[in-house]
Amino acid sequence: MLSKKQARAFFLGGTVVTFLIFIGLTVYSLSAAQDQSNIENLSESAIRGKYLWETNNCMGCHTIMGEGGYYAPELTKVVERRGEAYIKAALMSPVSWQPNGRKMVKYEMTEAQANDMVEFFKWIGEIDLNGFETVVSPLAKQ
Ligand code: HEC
């Protein structure tokens, strides 16, 4: 059995060691080499696209990195999957986009707005997802 003195030393030693490990791992996580946000490629245009994404409630129906509504397809890798022209057609369409029956809101975006959205999707698509697989909603037909 540990004496009271030994128990105190054991407790203090353990606390100090785990605290130092915790600080070390925090510094490591925040170091530039660990950054996966793709922030160096964040353009003005992509920021405007993000603003459009938020102010038009795209997330009410779509997901990005799994976050959002499950009514319409996952969009993290949409540039890779559909290409720029397809995305712009969906956003600039004068009628509701509904290739498979389910309707998207008719946004009638201008060319400039659609370009900003594409830049936002490009930036999102190049983020290092650490192996996370984005799954397109099984309800949305391909
Ligand atoms: C009311 C729900 C709804 C909202 C809100 C919505 N969408 Fe959609 N979106 C859809 C549906 C439904 C489709 C077509 C899915 C299909 O192909 O069947 C679609 C398709 C798309 C596609 C083509 C995706 C693919 O893989 O075929 C893109 C890109 C897109 N939407 C972007 C956006 C953006 C950007 C916004 C916000 C400005 C937005 N959507 C808001 C429902 C929505």
Short mmCIF file of C-alpha atoms and ligand atoms in Angstrom, two decimals:
data_model
loop_
_atom_site.label_atom_id
_atom_site.label_comp_id
_atom_site.label_asym_id
_atom_site.label_seq_id
_atom_site.Cartn_x
_atom_site.Cartn_y
_atom_site.Cartn_z
CA MET A 1 0.00 0.00 0.00
CA LEU A 2 1.15 3.56 -0.73
CA SER A 3 1.78 5.82 2.19
CA LYS A 4 -0.08 9.13 2.23
CA LYS A 5 3.08 10.89 1.06
CA GLN A 6 3.63 8.43 -1.80
CA ALA A 7 -0.03 8.71 -2.85
CA ARG A 8 0.27 12.49 -3.00
CA ALA A 9 3.47 12.29 -5.05
CA PHE A 10 1.82 9.75 -7.37
CA PHE A 11 -1.23 11.98 -7.81
CA LEU A 12 0.80 15.15 -8.45
CA GLY A 13 3.25 13.38 -10.77
CA GLY A 14 0.42 11.81 -12.79
CA THR A 15 -1.38 15.14 -13.04
CA VAL A 16 1.73 16.98 -14.23
CA VAL A 17 2.62 14.30 -16.80
CA THR A 18 -0.89 14.09 -18.32
CA PHE A 19 -1.16 17.89 -18.32
CA LEU A 20 2.12 18.19 -20.24
CA ILE A 21 0.96 15.53 -22.73
CA PHE A 22 -2.29 17.44 -23.16
CA ILE A 23 -0.47 20.73 -23.84
CA GLY A 24 1.93 19.00 -26.24
CA LEU A 25 -0.90 17.44 -28.25
CA THR A 26 -2.76 20.77 -28.35
CA VAL A 27 0.31 22.55 -29.78
CA TYR A 28 0.74 19.70 -32.29
CA SER A 29 -2.94 19.87 -33.38
CA LEU A 30 -2.77 23.62 -33.92
CA SER A 31 0.55 23.58 -35.79
CA ALA A 32 0.52 24.74 -39.42
CA ALA A 33 1.54 21.30 -40.69
CA GLN A 34 -1.67 19.81 -39.27
CA ASP A 35 -3.98 22.37 -40.89
CA GLN A 36 -6.53 20.66 -43.15
CA SER A 37 -8.84 23.60 -43.79
CA ASN A 38 -7.41 24.45 -47.24
CA ILE A 39 -7.50 28.07 -46.09
CA GLU A 40 -4.69 29.15 -48.45
CA ASN A 41 -7.07 28.59 -51.36
CA LEU A 42 -9.96 30.55 -49.86
CA SER A 43 -10.60 33.26 -52.48
CA GLU A 44 -12.85 36.33 -52.28
CA SER A 45 -15.13 34.61 -54.74
CA ALA A 46 -15.41 31.47 -52.55
CA ILE A 47 -16.27 33.69 -49.57
CA ARG A 48 -19.07 35.32 -51.57
CA GLY A 49 -20.23 31.80 -52.49
CA LYS A 50 -20.31 30.83 -48.83
CA TYR A 51 -22.43 33.89 -48.15
CA LEU A 52 -24.87 32.83 -50.89
CA TRP A 53 -24.87 29.31 -49.44
CA GLU A 54 -25.88 30.64 -46.03
CA THR A 55 -28.39 33.29 -47.10
CA ASN A 56 -30.28 30.98 -49.48
CA ASN A 57 -30.79 28.11 -47.06
CA CYS A 58 -29.09 25.57 -49.32
CA MET A 59 -28.44 23.52 -46.18
CA GLY A 60 -32.17 23.13 -45.66
CA CYS A 61 -32.08 20.48 -48.40
CA HIS A 62 -28.38 19.68 -49.09
CA THR A 63 -25.49 18.53 -46.93
CA ILE A 64 -21.82 19.56 -46.94
CA MET A 65 -19.50 17.16 -45.14
CA GLY A 66 -22.60 15.37 -43.94
CA GLU A 67 -24.12 18.49 -42.31
CA GLY A 68 -27.51 19.71 -43.45
CA GLY A 69 -30.75 18.34 -44.87
CA TYR A 70 -31.12 14.92 -46.49
CA TYR A 71 -33.65 15.90 -49.14
CA ALA A 72 -31.13 16.62 -51.90
CA PRO A 73 -27.63 15.37 -52.85
CA GLU A 74 -24.46 15.80 -50.75
CA LEU A 75 -22.46 18.63 -52.30
CA THR A 76 -18.93 18.36 -50.81
CA LYS A 77 -17.58 16.73 -53.99
CA VAL A 78 -20.14 18.10 -56.42
CA VAL A 79 -17.55 19.77 -58.71
CA GLU A 80 -15.78 16.44 -59.12
CA ARG A 81 -19.06 14.57 -59.63
CA ARG A 82 -20.97 16.95 -61.92
CA GLY A 83 -18.56 19.57 -63.27
CA GLU A 84 -18.89 23.34 -63.23
CA ALA A 85 -21.31 23.69 -66.15
CA TYR A 86 -23.89 21.36 -64.57
CA ILE A 87 -23.76 23.23 -61.25
CA LYS A 88 -24.17 26.59 -62.96
CA ALA A 89 -27.10 25.26 -64.99
CA ALA A 90 -28.87 24.15 -61.77
CA LEU A 91 -28.34 27.54 -60.12
CA MET A 92 -29.14 29.76 -63.11
CA SER A 93 -32.10 27.75 -64.38
CA PRO A 94 -35.21 29.89 -65.05
CA VAL A 95 -37.38 26.97 -63.91
CA SER A 96 -37.04 24.83 -60.77
CA TRP A 97 -34.21 22.31 -61.22
CA GLN A 98 -35.73 18.83 -60.96
CA PRO A 99 -34.04 16.23 -63.21
CA ASN A 100 -35.45 13.39 -61.10
CA GLY A 101 -38.76 14.76 -59.92
CA ARG A 102 -37.70 16.42 -56.65
CA LYS A 103 -37.63 20.18 -56.94
CA MET A 104 -34.90 22.63 -56.05
CA VAL A 105 -35.77 26.26 -55.34
CA LYS A 106 -35.70 28.39 -58.49
CA TYR A 107 -32.79 30.73 -57.78
CA GLU A 108 -32.16 32.21 -61.23
CA MET A 109 -28.67 33.24 -60.13
CA THR A 110 -26.61 35.56 -62.28
CA GLU A 111 -23.50 34.18 -63.97
CA ALA A 112 -21.34 35.97 -61.37
CA GLN A 113 -23.28 34.47 -58.45
CA ALA A 114 -23.17 30.99 -59.98
CA ASN A 115 -19.39 31.39 -60.45
CA ASP A 116 -19.02 32.35 -56.78
CA MET A 117 -20.99 29.24 -55.76
CA VAL A 118 -18.74 27.07 -57.96
CA GLU A 119 -15.63 28.63 -56.35
CA PHE A 120 -17.08 27.83 -52.93
CA PHE A 121 -17.74 24.20 -53.95
CA LYS A 122 -14.21 23.92 -55.40
CA TRP A 123 -12.73 25.13 -52.12
CA ILE A 124 -14.90 22.74 -50.08
CA GLY A 125 -14.08 19.88 -52.46
CA GLU A 126 -10.33 20.33 -51.91
CA ILE A 127 -10.46 20.25 -48.11
CA ASP A 128 -8.57 17.28 -46.68
CA LEU A 129 -11.39 15.18 -45.22
CA ASN A 130 -9.03 12.81 -43.45
CA GLY A 131 -10.54 9.84 -45.24
CA PHE A 132 -14.15 10.74 -44.45
CA GLU A 133 -16.39 9.44 -47.23
CA THR A 134 -19.11 11.84 -48.31
CA VAL A 135 -22.14 9.82 -49.33
CA VAL A 136 -24.63 11.27 -51.77
CA SER A 137 -28.14 10.88 -50.35
CA PRO A 138 -29.51 7.47 -51.37
CA LEU A 139 -32.84 9.19 -51.97
CA ALA A 140 -31.36 11.45 -54.67
CA LYS A 141 -30.98 9.48 -57.89
CA GLN A 142 -27.69 9.84 -59.76
C1 HEC B 1 -35.95 22.91 -51.54
C2 HEC B 1 -34.75 22.12 -51.44
C3 HEC B 1 -33.48 22.68 -52.07
C4 HEC B 1 -32.81 23.85 -51.75
C5 HEC B 1 -33.18 24.89 -50.71
C6 HEC B 1 -31.63 23.87 -52.60
N1 HEC B 1 -31.58 22.77 -53.39
FE1 HEC B 1 -30.12 22.27 -54.70
N2 HEC B 1 -31.16 20.64 -55.29
C7 HEC B 1 -32.38 20.24 -54.76
C8 HEC B 1 -32.85 19.09 -55.51
C9 HEC B 1 -34.15 18.33 -55.25
C10 HEC B 1 -31.87 18.83 -56.51
C11 HEC B 1 -31.93 17.79 -57.64
C12 HEC B 1 -31.58 16.44 -57.15
C13 HEC B 1 -31.72 15.45 -58.26
O1 HEC B 1 -30.85 15.42 -59.17
O2 HEC B 1 -32.70 14.72 -58.23
C14 HEC B 1 -30.82 19.81 -56.32
C15 HEC B 1 -29.65 19.84 -57.08
C16 HEC B 1 -28.60 20.69 -56.85
C17 HEC B 1 -27.31 20.61 -57.48
C18 HEC B 1 -26.86 19.51 -58.45
C19 HEC B 1 -26.36 18.38 -57.53
C20 HEC B 1 -26.17 17.02 -58.17
O3 HEC B 1 -25.36 16.24 -57.64
O4 HEC B 1 -26.84 16.74 -59.15
C21 HEC B 1 -26.55 21.63 -57.00
C22 HEC B 1 -25.11 21.98 -57.35
C23 HEC B 1 -27.39 22.37 -56.06
N3 HEC B 1 -28.61 21.76 -55.98
C24 HEC B 1 -26.96 23.48 -55.37
C25 HEC B 1 -27.77 24.19 -54.50
C26 HEC B 1 -27.40 25.46 -53.91
C27 HEC B 1 -26.06 26.16 -54.10
C28 HEC B 1 -28.45 25.87 -53.15
C29 HEC B 1 -28.60 27.19 -52.40
C30 HEC B 1 -28.32 28.39 -53.17
C31 HEC B 1 -29.48 24.84 -53.25
N4 HEC B 1 -29.03 23.87 -54.08
C32 HEC B 1 -30.69 24.88 -52.57
C33 HEC B 1 -33.05 20.82 -53.69
C34 HEC B 1 -32.69 22.01 -53.09
#
